């Protein structure tokens, strides 16, 4: 079972330790279940999602009081006919040419949102790189390595998970490459 939030954690955050809190419980998502099953230390942050906010990622950073360069968005692109996940800082944009090069492709374009939702099992603004319905090739922006922890969607709007970039890369079989740009 998850421990109560510590005083230094933002409101709505809870830490999960390896071997504790596995299985589905109220509010669990495939992403948090996957983290618990893998025994990865992580912290779940929840906040009240505002549908009128213009940016899901920036909203998350503001709500958690975390620098936007530590909050990463999950984008789904089509690289030469293969859906591919890119995880980049919310403070920047995805470089589609760099993404294609990182996976040995020639062309990349953003995937159709409905196809991305069907394939991952998540809704736009809540797509997590973890626990996807179909495991897709994943590229994590190399800037993640500069941080002890980063935040990514935990599988729904208003829910983020904080974990070490190495753990995220390992669980998603991600390639680290400079695919984000300011």
Short mmCIF file of C-alpha atoms in Angstrom, two decimals:
data_model
loop_
_atom_site.label_atom_id
_atom_site.label_comp_id
_atom_site.label_asym_id
_atom_site.label_seq_id
_atom_site.Cartn_x
_atom_site.Cartn_y
_atom_site.Cartn_z
CA UNK A 1 0.00 0.00 0.00
CA UNK A 2 1.31 3.47 -0.83
CA UNK A 3 2.69 5.55 2.01
CA UNK A 4 1.23 8.90 2.98
CA UNK A 5 2.75 11.91 1.31
CA UNK A 6 5.75 13.42 3.04
CA UNK A 7 5.66 17.08 3.98
CA UNK A 8 8.12 18.12 1.27
CA UNK A 9 6.04 16.52 -1.48
CA UNK A 10 3.43 18.61 -3.28
CA UNK A 11 -0.18 18.13 -2.28
CA UNK A 12 -1.61 15.13 -4.10
CA UNK A 13 1.75 13.32 -4.35
CA UNK A 14 2.36 9.85 -2.99
CA UNK A 15 5.53 7.83 -3.07
CA UNK A 16 5.50 4.21 -4.03
CA UNK A 17 8.38 1.94 -3.17
CA UNK A 18 9.40 -1.31 -4.85
CA UNK A 19 7.34 -4.25 -3.66
CA UNK A 20 4.57 -2.07 -2.25
CA UNK A 21 1.29 -0.91 -3.66
CA UNK A 22 1.09 -3.25 -6.66
CA UNK A 23 -2.12 -4.32 -8.34
CA UNK A 24 -5.10 -2.32 -9.45
CA UNK A 25 -6.71 -0.07 -6.90
CA UNK A 26 -9.04 2.87 -7.18
CA UNK A 27 -7.31 5.47 -9.34
CA UNK A 28 -4.68 3.06 -10.67
CA UNK A 29 -3.78 3.21 -14.34
CA UNK A 30 -1.92 0.74 -16.56
CA UNK A 31 1.15 3.02 -16.16
CA UNK A 32 1.13 2.97 -12.34
CA UNK A 33 0.36 -0.76 -12.31
CA UNK A 34 3.34 -1.36 -14.63
CA UNK A 35 5.62 0.67 -12.36
CA UNK A 36 4.49 -1.19 -9.25
CA UNK A 37 4.85 -4.57 -10.97
CA UNK A 38 8.40 -3.68 -12.04
CA UNK A 39 9.29 -2.60 -8.51
CA UNK A 40 10.34 0.87 -9.65
CA UNK A 41 10.46 3.66 -7.09
CA UNK A 42 8.19 6.48 -8.21
CA UNK A 43 5.97 9.26 -6.91
CA UNK A 44 2.47 9.85 -8.21
CA UNK A 45 1.32 13.47 -8.41
CA UNK A 46 -2.35 14.30 -8.90
CA UNK A 47 -3.87 17.69 -9.56
CA UNK A 48 -7.18 19.11 -10.68
CA UNK A 49 -7.12 19.19 -14.49
CA UNK A 50 -8.49 22.37 -16.07
CA UNK A 51 -9.96 21.54 -19.51
CA UNK A 52 -9.58 25.21 -20.52
CA UNK A 53 -5.79 25.22 -20.03
CA UNK A 54 -4.03 25.55 -23.42
CA UNK A 55 -1.24 23.03 -22.65
CA UNK A 56 -1.53 19.75 -20.76
CA UNK A 57 2.20 19.65 -19.99
CA UNK A 58 2.54 23.25 -18.88
CA UNK A 59 -0.56 22.81 -16.72
CA UNK A 60 1.08 19.81 -15.04
CA UNK A 61 4.32 21.69 -14.40
CA UNK A 62 2.45 24.67 -12.91
CA UNK A 63 0.16 22.52 -10.78
CA UNK A 64 3.06 20.48 -9.36
CA UNK A 65 5.43 23.43 -8.98
CA UNK A 66 8.03 21.62 -11.09
CA UNK A 67 10.28 23.22 -13.70
CA UNK A 68 8.89 22.61 -17.23
CA UNK A 69 12.24 21.15 -18.31
CA UNK A 70 11.66 18.26 -15.84
CA UNK A 71 8.11 17.55 -17.02
CA UNK A 72 8.04 15.51 -20.23
CA UNK A 73 5.20 15.08 -22.69
CA UNK A 74 4.49 11.87 -24.54
CA UNK A 75 3.87 12.33 -28.26
CA UNK A 76 3.04 9.69 -30.84
CA UNK A 77 4.46 10.09 -34.34
CA UNK A 78 4.39 8.04 -37.51
CA UNK A 79 7.92 7.23 -38.63
CA UNK A 80 7.91 5.60 -42.06
CA UNK A 81 4.61 3.87 -41.27
CA UNK A 82 5.51 2.80 -37.73
CA UNK A 83 3.94 4.51 -34.73
CA UNK A 84 6.73 5.74 -32.47
CA UNK A 85 6.64 7.41 -29.06
CA UNK A 86 8.70 10.53 -28.36
CA UNK A 87 9.13 11.76 -24.78
CA UNK A 88 10.28 15.39 -24.74
CA UNK A 89 10.26 18.30 -22.27
CA UNK A 90 7.01 20.27 -22.20
CA UNK A 91 9.14 23.43 -22.39
CA UNK A 92 10.07 22.62 -26.00
CA UNK A 93 8.93 20.87 -29.14
CA UNK A 94 9.55 17.58 -30.87
CA UNK A 95 12.07 17.65 -33.72
CA UNK A 96 10.49 15.22 -36.18
CA UNK A 97 13.64 14.88 -38.32
CA UNK A 98 15.69 14.02 -35.24
CA UNK A 99 13.07 11.48 -34.15
CA UNK A 100 13.15 9.76 -37.54
CA UNK A 101 16.96 9.65 -37.44
CA UNK A 102 16.95 8.26 -33.86
CA UNK A 103 15.00 5.19 -34.97
CA UNK A 104 16.68 4.79 -38.35
CA UNK A 105 13.80 6.27 -40.33
CA UNK A 106 13.58 8.86 -43.05
CA UNK A 107 10.32 10.75 -42.40
CA UNK A 108 8.23 11.46 -39.35
CA UNK A 109 4.89 13.18 -38.90
CA UNK A 110 2.60 13.47 -35.93
CA UNK A 111 0.24 10.50 -35.73
CA UNK A 112 -3.50 10.85 -36.06
CA UNK A 113 -4.73 11.55 -32.50
CA UNK A 114 -7.50 8.93 -32.69
CA UNK A 115 -5.01 6.30 -33.85
CA UNK A 116 -2.60 7.27 -31.05
CA UNK A 117 -5.40 6.89 -28.50
CA UNK A 118 -6.53 3.50 -29.85
CA UNK A 119 -3.01 2.14 -30.05
CA UNK A 120 -1.80 3.31 -26.62
CA UNK A 121 -5.07 2.88 -24.74
CA UNK A 122 -4.85 6.40 -23.36
CA UNK A 123 -6.60 9.68 -24.17
CA UNK A 124 -4.79 12.69 -25.61
CA UNK A 125 -3.28 14.72 -22.79
CA UNK A 126 -3.00 11.55 -20.73
CA UNK A 127 -0.86 9.33 -22.95
CA UNK A 128 1.85 7.73 -20.86
CA UNK A 129 4.98 6.10 -22.23
CA UNK A 130 4.32 3.32 -19.68
CA UNK A 131 1.68 0.60 -19.72
CA UNK A 132 0.54 1.17 -23.28
CA UNK A 133 -1.90 -1.25 -24.89
CA UNK A 134 0.68 -1.93 -27.64
CA UNK A 135 4.35 -1.38 -26.89
CA UNK A 136 5.74 1.10 -29.40
CA UNK A 137 9.33 2.06 -30.21
CA UNK A 138 10.19 4.87 -27.80
CA UNK A 139 12.72 7.71 -27.88
CA UNK A 140 13.45 9.70 -24.72
CA UNK A 141 15.00 13.11 -25.22
CA UNK A 142 18.60 12.99 -24.01
CA UNK A 143 18.02 16.08 -21.82
CA UNK A 144 16.27 13.75 -19.36
CA UNK A 145 19.66 12.38 -18.30
CA UNK A 146 20.51 15.76 -16.73
CA UNK A 147 17.83 15.26 -14.05
CA UNK A 148 17.63 12.91 -11.09
CA UNK A 149 13.91 12.48 -11.75
CA UNK A 150 11.48 13.54 -14.43
CA UNK A 151 7.69 13.59 -14.59
CA UNK A 152 5.59 11.94 -17.29
CA UNK A 153 1.89 11.28 -17.62
CA UNK A 154 0.66 8.49 -15.38
CA UNK A 155 -2.10 7.63 -17.83
CA UNK A 156 -4.78 10.25 -17.44
CA UNK A 157 -5.16 14.00 -17.38
CA UNK A 158 -4.34 15.36 -13.94
CA UNK A 159 -2.06 12.47 -12.99
CA UNK A 160 1.73 12.47 -13.37
CA UNK A 161 4.39 10.05 -12.25
CA UNK A 162 7.90 11.09 -11.18
CA UNK A 163 10.70 8.59 -11.68
CA UNK A 164 14.36 8.31 -12.62
CA UNK A 165 14.98 8.74 -16.37
CA UNK A 166 17.04 5.52 -16.39
CA UNK A 167 14.05 3.59 -15.04
CA UNK A 168 11.76 5.09 -17.68
CA UNK A 169 14.24 4.23 -20.44
CA UNK A 170 14.64 0.68 -19.16
CA UNK A 171 10.90 0.00 -18.82
CA UNK A 172 10.07 1.37 -22.27
CA UNK A 173 13.23 0.09 -24.02
CA UNK A 174 13.76 3.71 -25.03
CA UNK A 175 16.58 5.06 -27.10
CA UNK A 176 18.06 8.28 -25.67
CA UNK A 177 18.55 10.89 -28.37
CA UNK A 178 18.31 14.68 -28.76
CA UNK A 179 14.79 14.82 -30.22
CA UNK A 180 13.51 17.89 -28.39
CA UNK A 181 14.21 21.48 -29.31
CA UNK A 182 13.60 24.76 -27.51
#
